[in-house]
Every structure is written in C-alpha cells, then in structure tokens.
Short mmCIF file of C-alpha atoms in Angstrom, two decimals:
data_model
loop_
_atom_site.label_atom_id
_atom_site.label_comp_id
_atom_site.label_asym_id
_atom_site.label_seq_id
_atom_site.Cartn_x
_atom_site.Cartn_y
_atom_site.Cartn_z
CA UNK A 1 0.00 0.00 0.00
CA UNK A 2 1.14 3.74 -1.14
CA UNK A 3 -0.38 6.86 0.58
CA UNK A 4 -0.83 8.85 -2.17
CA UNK A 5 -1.49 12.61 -2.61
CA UNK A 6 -4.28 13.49 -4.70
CA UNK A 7 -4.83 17.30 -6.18
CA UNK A 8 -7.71 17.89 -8.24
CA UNK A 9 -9.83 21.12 -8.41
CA UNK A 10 -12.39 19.80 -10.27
CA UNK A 11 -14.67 17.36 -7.47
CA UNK A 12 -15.98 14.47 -10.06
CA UNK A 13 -12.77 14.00 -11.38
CA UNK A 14 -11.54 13.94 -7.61
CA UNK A 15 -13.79 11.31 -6.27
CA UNK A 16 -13.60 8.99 -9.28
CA UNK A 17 -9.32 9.27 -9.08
CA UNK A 18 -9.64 8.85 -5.22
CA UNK A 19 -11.96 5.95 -5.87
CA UNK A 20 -10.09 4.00 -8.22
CA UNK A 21 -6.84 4.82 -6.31
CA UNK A 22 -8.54 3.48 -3.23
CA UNK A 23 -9.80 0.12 -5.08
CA UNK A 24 -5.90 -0.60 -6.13
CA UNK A 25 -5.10 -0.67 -2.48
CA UNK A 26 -3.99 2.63 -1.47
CA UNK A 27 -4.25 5.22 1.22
CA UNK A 28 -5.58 8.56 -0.45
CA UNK A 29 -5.47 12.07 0.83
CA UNK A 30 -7.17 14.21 -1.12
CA UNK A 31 -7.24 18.31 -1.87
CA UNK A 32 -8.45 20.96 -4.50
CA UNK A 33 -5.48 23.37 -3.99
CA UNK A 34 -1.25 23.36 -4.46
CA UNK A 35 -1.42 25.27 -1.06
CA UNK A 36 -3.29 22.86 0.90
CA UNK A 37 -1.17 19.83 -1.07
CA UNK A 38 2.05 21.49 0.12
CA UNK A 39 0.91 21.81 3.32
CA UNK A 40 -0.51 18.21 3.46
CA UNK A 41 3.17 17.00 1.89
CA UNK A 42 5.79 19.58 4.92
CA UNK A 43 3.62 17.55 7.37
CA UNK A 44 4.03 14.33 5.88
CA UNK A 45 6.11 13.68 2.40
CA UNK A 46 4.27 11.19 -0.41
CA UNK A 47 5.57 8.69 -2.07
CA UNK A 48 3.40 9.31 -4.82
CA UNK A 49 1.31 12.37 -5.84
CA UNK A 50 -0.99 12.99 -8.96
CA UNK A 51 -1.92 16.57 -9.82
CA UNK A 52 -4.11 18.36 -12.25
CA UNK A 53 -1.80 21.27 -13.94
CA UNK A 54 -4.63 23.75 -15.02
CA UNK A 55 -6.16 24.78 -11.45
CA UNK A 56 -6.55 28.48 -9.97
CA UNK A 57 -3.58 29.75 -7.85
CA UNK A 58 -0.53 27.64 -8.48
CA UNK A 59 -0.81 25.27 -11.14
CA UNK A 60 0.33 21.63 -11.17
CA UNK A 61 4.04 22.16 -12.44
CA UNK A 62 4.79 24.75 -10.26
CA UNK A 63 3.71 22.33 -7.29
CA UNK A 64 5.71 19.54 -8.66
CA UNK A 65 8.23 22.68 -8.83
CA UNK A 66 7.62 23.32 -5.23
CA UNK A 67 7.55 19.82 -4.26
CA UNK A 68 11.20 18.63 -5.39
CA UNK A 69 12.69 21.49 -3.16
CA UNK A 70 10.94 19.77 -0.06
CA UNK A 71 12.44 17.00 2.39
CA UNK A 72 11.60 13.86 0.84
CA UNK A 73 10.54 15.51 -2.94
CA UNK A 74 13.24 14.65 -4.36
CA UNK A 75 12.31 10.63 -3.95
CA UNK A 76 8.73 11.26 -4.72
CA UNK A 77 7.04 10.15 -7.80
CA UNK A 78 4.76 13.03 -9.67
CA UNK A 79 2.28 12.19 -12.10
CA UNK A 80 0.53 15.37 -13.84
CA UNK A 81 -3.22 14.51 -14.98
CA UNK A 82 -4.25 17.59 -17.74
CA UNK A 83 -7.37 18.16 -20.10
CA UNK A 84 -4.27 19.68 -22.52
CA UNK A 85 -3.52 17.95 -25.14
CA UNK A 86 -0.82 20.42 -27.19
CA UNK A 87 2.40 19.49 -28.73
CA UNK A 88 5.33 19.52 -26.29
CA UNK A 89 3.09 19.12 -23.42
CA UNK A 90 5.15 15.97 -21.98
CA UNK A 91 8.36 17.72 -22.44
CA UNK A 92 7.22 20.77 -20.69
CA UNK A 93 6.05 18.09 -17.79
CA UNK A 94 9.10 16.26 -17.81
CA UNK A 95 10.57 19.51 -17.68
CA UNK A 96 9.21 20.98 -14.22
CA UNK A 97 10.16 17.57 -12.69
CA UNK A 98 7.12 15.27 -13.40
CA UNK A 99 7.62 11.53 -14.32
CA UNK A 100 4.32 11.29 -15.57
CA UNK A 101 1.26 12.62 -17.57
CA UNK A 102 -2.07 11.34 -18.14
CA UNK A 103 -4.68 13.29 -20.45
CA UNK A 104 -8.18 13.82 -19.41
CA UNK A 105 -11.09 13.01 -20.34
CA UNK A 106 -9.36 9.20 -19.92
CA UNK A 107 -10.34 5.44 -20.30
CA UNK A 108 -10.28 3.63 -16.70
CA UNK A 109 -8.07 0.78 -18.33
CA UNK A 110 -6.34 3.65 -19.32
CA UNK A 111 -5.60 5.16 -16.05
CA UNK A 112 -4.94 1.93 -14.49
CA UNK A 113 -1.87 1.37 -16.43
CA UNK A 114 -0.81 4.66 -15.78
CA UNK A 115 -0.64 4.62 -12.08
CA UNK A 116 0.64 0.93 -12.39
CA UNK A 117 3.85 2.71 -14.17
CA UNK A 118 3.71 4.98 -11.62
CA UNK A 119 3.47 2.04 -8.87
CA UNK A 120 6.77 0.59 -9.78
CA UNK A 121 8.21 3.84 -10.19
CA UNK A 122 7.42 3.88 -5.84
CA UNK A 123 8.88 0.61 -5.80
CA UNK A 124 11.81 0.92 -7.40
CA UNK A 125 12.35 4.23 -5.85
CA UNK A 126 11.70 3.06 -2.44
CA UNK A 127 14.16 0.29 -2.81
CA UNK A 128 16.47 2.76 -4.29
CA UNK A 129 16.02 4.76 -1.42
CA UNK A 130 16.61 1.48 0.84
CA UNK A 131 19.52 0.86 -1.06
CA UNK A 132 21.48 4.04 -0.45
CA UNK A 133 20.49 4.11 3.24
CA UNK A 134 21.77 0.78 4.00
CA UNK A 135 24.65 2.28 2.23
CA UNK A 136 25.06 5.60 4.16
CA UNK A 137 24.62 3.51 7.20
CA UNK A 138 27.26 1.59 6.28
CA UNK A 139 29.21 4.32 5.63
CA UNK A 140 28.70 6.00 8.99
CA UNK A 141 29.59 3.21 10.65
CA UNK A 142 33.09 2.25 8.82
CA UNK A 143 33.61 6.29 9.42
CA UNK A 144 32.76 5.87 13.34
CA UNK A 145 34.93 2.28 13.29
CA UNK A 146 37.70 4.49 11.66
CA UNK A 147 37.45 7.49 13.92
CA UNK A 148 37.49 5.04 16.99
CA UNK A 149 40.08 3.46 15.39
CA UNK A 150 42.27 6.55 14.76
CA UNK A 151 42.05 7.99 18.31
CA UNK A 152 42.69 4.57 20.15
CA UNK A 153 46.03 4.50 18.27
CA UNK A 154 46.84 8.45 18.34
CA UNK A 155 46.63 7.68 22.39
CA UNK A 156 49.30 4.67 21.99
CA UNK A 157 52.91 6.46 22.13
CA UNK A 158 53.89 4.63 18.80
CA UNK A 159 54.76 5.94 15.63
CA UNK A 160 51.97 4.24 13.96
CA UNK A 161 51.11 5.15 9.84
CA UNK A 162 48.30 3.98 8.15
CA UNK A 163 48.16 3.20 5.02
CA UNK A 164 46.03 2.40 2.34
CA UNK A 165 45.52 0.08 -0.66
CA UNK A 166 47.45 2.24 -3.16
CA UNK A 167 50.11 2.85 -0.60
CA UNK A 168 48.93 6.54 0.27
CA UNK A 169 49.05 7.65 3.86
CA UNK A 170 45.56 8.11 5.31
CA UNK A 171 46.84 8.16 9.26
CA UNK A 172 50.14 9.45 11.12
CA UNK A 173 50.23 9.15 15.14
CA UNK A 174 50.97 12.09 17.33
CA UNK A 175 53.79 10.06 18.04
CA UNK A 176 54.97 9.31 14.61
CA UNK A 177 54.96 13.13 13.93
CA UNK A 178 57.01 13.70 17.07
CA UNK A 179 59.49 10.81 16.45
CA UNK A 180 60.12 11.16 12.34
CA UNK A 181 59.59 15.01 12.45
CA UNK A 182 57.04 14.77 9.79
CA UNK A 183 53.86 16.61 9.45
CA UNK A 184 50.76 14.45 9.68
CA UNK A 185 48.64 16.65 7.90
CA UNK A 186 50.73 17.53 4.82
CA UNK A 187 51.63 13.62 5.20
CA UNK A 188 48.24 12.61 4.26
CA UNK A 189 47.80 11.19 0.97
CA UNK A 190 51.61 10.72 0.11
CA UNK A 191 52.84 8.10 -0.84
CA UNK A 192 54.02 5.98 2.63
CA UNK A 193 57.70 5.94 1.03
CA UNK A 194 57.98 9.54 0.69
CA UNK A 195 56.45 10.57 4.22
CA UNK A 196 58.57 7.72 6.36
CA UNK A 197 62.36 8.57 6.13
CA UNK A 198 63.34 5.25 5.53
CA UNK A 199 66.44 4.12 3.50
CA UNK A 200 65.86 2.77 0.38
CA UNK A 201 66.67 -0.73 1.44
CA UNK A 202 64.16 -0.79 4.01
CA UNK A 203 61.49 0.43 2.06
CA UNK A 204 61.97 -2.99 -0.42
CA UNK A 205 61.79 -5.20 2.67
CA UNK A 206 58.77 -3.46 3.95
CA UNK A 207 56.72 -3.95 0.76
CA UNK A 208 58.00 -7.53 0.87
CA UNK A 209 57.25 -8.30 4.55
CA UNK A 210 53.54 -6.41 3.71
CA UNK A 211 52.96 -8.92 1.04
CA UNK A 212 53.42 -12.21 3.38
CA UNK A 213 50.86 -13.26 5.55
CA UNK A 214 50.46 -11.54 8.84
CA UNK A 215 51.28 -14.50 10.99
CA UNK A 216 54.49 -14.88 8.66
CA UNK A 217 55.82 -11.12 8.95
CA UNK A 218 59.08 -10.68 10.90
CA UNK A 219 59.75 -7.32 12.36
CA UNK A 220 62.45 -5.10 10.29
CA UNK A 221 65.32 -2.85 11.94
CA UNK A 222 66.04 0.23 10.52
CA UNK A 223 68.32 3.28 11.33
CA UNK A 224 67.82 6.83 10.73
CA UNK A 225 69.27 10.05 11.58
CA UNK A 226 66.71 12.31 13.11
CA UNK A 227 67.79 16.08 14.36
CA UNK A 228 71.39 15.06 14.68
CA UNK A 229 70.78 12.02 16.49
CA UNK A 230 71.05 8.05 15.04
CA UNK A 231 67.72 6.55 15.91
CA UNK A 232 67.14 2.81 15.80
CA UNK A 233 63.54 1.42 14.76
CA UNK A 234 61.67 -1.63 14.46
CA UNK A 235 59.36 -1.79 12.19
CA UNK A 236 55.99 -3.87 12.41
CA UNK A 237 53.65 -4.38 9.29
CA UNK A 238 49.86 -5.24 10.60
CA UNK A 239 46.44 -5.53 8.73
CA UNK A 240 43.94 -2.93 9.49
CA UNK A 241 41.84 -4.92 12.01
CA UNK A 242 38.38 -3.63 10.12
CA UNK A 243 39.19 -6.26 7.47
CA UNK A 244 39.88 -3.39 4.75
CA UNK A 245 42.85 -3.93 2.03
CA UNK A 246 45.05 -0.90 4.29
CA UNK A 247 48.51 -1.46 6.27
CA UNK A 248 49.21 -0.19 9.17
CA UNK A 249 53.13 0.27 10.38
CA UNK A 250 54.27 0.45 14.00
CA UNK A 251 58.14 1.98 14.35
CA UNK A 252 59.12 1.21 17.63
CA UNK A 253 62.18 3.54 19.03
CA UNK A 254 64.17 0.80 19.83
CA UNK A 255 67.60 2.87 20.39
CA UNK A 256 67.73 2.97 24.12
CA UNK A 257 66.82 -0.29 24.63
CA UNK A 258 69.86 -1.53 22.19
CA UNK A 259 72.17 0.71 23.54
CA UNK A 260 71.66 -1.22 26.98
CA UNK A 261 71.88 -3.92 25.39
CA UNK A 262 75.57 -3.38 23.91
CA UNK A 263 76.18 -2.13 27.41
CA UNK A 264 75.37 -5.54 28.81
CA UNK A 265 77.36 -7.18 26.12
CA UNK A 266 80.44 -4.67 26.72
CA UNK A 267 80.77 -6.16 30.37
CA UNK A 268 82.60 -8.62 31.04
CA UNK A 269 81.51 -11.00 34.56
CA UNK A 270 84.13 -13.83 36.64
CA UNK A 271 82.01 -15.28 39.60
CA UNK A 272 80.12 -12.44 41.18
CA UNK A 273 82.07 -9.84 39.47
CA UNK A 274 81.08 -7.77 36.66
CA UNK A 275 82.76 -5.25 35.05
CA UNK A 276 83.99 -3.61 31.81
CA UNK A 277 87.15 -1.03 33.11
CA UNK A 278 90.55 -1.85 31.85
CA UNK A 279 91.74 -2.56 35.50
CA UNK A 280 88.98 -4.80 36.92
CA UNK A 281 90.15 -6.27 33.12
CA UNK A 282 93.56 -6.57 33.92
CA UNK A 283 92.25 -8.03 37.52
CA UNK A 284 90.31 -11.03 35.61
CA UNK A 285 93.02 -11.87 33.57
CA UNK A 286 95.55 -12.09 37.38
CA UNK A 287 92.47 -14.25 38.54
CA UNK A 288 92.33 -16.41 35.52
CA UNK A 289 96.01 -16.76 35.76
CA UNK A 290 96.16 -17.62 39.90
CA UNK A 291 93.30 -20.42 39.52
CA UNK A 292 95.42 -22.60 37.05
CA UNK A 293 97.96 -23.02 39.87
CA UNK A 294 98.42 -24.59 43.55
CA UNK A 295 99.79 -21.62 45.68
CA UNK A 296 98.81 -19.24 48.03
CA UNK A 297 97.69 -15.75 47.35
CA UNK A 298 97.59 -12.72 49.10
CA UNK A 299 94.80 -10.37 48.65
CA UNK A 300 94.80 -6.88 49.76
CA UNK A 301 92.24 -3.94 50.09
CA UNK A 302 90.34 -1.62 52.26
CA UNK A 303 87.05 -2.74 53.61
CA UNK A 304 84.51 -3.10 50.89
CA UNK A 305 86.42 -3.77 48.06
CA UNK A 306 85.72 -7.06 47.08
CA UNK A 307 88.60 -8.89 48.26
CA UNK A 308 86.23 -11.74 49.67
CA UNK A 309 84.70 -11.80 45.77
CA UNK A 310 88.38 -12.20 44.40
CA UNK A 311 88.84 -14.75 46.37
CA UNK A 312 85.57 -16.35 45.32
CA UNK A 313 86.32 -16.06 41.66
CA UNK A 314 89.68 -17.81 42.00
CA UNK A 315 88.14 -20.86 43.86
CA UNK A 316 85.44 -21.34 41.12
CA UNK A 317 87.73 -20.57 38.24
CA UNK A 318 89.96 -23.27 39.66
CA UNK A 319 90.16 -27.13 39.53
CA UNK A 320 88.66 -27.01 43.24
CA UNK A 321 85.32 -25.49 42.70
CA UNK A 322 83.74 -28.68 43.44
CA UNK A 323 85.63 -28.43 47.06
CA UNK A 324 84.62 -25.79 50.45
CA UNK A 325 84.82 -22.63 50.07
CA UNK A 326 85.14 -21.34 53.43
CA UNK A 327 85.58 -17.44 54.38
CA UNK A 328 87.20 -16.29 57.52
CA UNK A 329 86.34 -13.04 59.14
CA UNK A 330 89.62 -12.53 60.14
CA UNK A 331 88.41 -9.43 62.34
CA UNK A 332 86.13 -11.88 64.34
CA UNK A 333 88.84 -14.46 65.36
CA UNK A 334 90.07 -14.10 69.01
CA UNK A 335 93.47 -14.67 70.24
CA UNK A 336 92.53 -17.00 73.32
CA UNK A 337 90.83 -19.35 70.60
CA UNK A 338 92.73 -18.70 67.22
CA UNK A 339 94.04 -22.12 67.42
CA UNK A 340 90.86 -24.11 68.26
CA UNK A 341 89.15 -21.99 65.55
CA UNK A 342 91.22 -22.94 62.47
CA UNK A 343 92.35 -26.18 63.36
CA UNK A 344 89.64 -27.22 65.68
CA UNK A 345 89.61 -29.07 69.01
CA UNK A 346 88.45 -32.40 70.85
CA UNK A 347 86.14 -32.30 73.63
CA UNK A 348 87.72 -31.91 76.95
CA UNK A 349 90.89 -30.00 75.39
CA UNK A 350 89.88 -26.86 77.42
CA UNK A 351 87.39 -25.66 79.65
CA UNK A 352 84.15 -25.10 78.14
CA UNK A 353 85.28 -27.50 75.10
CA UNK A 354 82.13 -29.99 75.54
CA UNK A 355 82.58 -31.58 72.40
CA UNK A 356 84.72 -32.11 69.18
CA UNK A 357 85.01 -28.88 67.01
CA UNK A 358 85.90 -28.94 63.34
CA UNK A 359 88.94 -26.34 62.08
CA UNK A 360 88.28 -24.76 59.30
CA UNK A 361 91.21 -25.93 57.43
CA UNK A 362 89.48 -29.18 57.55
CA UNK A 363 86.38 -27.67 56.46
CA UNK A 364 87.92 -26.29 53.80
CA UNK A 365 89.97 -29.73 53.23
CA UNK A 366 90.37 -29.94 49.36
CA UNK A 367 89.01 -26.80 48.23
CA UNK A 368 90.20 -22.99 49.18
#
C-alpha cells in the first residue's frame, strides 16, 4: 500500500481518481489546492502524488516545482493529470520535474496502467532509497569504526602510519609526527615511502614483509638520523583490524633499549664480578692466571672492596670449585681461641670445650 497525494480542483474528477486509487489498495489524501497539497506533503512527504496542472492559484508544475525542493521531494514520484492535449506538453512536464502525464477526459483501463507505471516507479524508488540508506549507514559506521580506530592508536605512544591500498598515507600518530619530524597533515595522501624517512633498502623489505601473511611477517630494523641524532627502529607491518585492504606500520624507538643492550654485552663478569674497566680487566686476567695453579695468594684492600669476591672467583675458576669454600672473618677471630678456631679441638681439650670442634682448614679440606 502507497499513501498517495491526490490534487484535483475539479470534485468528479476527484472522487472517481480517489476511488479507483482506493480500489488498487492505497491510502488517499485528497485536496483541491497546491497550497493545501504542500501543506498536506511539509507535514508528511508522499511517495506518490498525482496533480491536475490547469487549477486556480498555483498550477500543477509549479507544485511539482515546489515539491522537489521539499524534504523527501526529491524521492517522490509526480504524475501530472491535464485536459491539454498540445504538442510539447510531456516535455514541458518532464521539464518541471514530473515523471508522468495522463490526459483527461481518460479510459479507466487507461488510467490503471498509468498509475501501475507509476506504482513501480514507488517501488523501485523506495528500494532505491533502501539501497542508499543501508549504504550511508554503512558508511557512517566504517567512518565511526575508523574514527574510533584513529584515536585509540593516536593515544598509543607509537609511531603508527596507516596506510592504504594504493600505498597513500591516510593516518600518522601524534607520536609518529614527534618521532620522524614529519607533518601528519601535509603527510596525508603521500605516498608511505615519501612521508617515512626510511632508506631505500628498508622500504623494499617493507613492501615484501607487507605482502606475506600476517602470521608470517618478521619485524624489520632500521636506522635513521633524526635532528642530529642516530635513531634505531623496528618496524611492524599489521592488517587494518576492520578487514579493509590498508597497512598499518608500527616503528618502535628501539635505540635505548639496544644501547643497553651493547652495554650488557660490553661487560665482562668472573664469579660475582662484573665489570667492563681496563683494570677490573687486567684483575680477571691475574684471577684467571692464579686459579690454574696450587699456591697461596695474598689479597689486599680496604674494607669493601671485594677482596672476599676475588677470592671467590679464584676458587670457582679453579680445579677445586667442586671443594669448600670457606671465608674467615679474620676481624672476628680471638686470640685465646685462634688455634681451636682454624684447626679445631676435641672435647675436653679446654674448659668449656664440651665436644669435638671442626677447624676450618678441615672444612675447607680440598678446596680454598
């Protein structure tokens, strides 16, 4: 069912039009003026209207006229009924904006085909109109998903570019603008090559990684000299996660990490030691040296310099690390029982001695 506007001065011709228009199943308003029809049609627009032309005030083309410039007129189907019947009448119809135009005095059959032209015209239109908003709505929503999108990764502090299926730049990060000194917004649209200050041989690997499968993509290194300073990057090739043919890169500032890195390399470690001056060098190589032979060693050094450690590192360097390694506090041994303490004692041997004592050069029996 249609609910169709009907404008007819003339009253006969009004309630036979409404009549048949009723019998094919639609919903009818009805008027004798343009004024009251564009009234009727601000309040409510029509999917289809039929008009007389000749009536007093506005005619029917300038209504059709007024009609298109309306919300909802420009999807509405017009068809002009006339008693004229002069050459270039359907042109000047067609011409104000009508689809349609029936001459009066007319056969029912007549009219019937008419508005069943006019009938799939709605139809068509309406699914048309169906069309185009499923469309728009689509639309709106891939524009939402990509303005959601967009902030969540301007709020990340990566470089991140995005870009699309003809490799043109649609999205650079706060971050990327900050860490390639580029400018997003006369970035967008270049080409990704030109915007990125990337080495030539990194671009190649980039488009090669970005044809591979995402699950198959390593991540790329890449160095670049930014405001004086080297800057290393890792670079990271994902698919835009709205299923759309676009790339996105992550660049990673990867510099300070690496450079801690290389500093953990650069040191060298023996036991609990580690270290990477020349003379705690020099003092690995003496300890490497001293654990390949049987002999004693003196160690010297204030409080707190790691003379107990030295020690250490011979021992496990040497063929006895399987053996004791026993410390002495030499600052906690007392005269009265210096003996007793490194070589031990059997009970009895003094007073207070209430049973056997191990030295610690027998604990240490073996080892250092």
């Amino acid at each position: 069912m249609t609910h169709v506007l009907l404008v007819e001065d003339d009253v006969d011709t009004r309630a036979l039009v409404r009549e048949l228009l009723i019998r094919r199943g639609h919903e009818v308003d009805a008027c004798a003026t343009a004024l009251d029809a564009l009234r009727l049609f601000r309040e409510r627009p029509y999917p289809l209207v039929v008009t007389d032309w000749l009536m007093p005030g506005i005619d029917g083309l300038q209504l059709t006229r007024e009609i298109r410039k309306l919300d909802g007129g420009e999807w509405c189907v017009v068809v002009v009924v006339t008693a004229r019947q002069e050459v270039g009448d359907l042109q000047t119809v067609l011409d104000a904006g009508a689809d349609d135009y029936v001459t009066k005095p007319f056969e029912i059959s007549y009219l019937n085909v008419r508005l069943e032209v006019a009938e799939r015209r709605v139809a068509e239109t309406s699914r048309r109109r169906a069309a185009e908003s499923a469309a728009e709505a689509s639309r709106s929503s891939l524009e939402r998903s990509r303005n959601d999108l967009l902030a969540i990764l301007d709020l990340m502090r990566v470089a991140i570019a995005m870009v699309d299926a003809a490799g043109a730049v649609t999205f650079l990060s706060k971050a990327a603008e900050t860490l390639l000194g580029v400018d997003r917004r006369s970035g967008s649209g270049s080409f990704w090559s030109d915007v990125l200050p990337l080495p030539e041989s990194v671009v190649a690997r980039v488009q090669e990684v970005a044809a591979l499968p995402e699950s198959e993509r390593p991540r790329l290194e890449a160095a670049i000299v930014r405001r004086g300073l080297a800057l290393q990057l890792e670079i990271e090739v994902r698919d835009d996660p709205r299923g759309l043919a676009s790339r996105i890169l992550f660049l990673y500032d990867v510099t300070e990490r690496n450079e801690l890195q290389q500093m953990l390399r650069d040191r060298q470690r023996l036991g609990q030691i580690i270290a990477k001056s020349r003379p705690m060098l020099e003092v690995f190589r003496l300890i490497g040296e001293l654990a390949k032979v049987d002999t004693t060693v003196l160690i010297l050094g204030e409080t707190g310099t790691g003379k107990e450690l030295a020690a250490r590192a011979i021992h496990e360097a040497s063929d006895r690390c399987e053996k004791p390694f026993v410390a002495v506090n030499c600052a906690g041994l007392t005269e009265s029982l210096l003996g007793s303490q490194l070589f031990g004692h059997r009970r009895g041997a003094f007073t207070g001695a209430i049973s056997d004592q191990q030295g610690m050069f027998e604990a240490a029996e073996g080892g250092t």
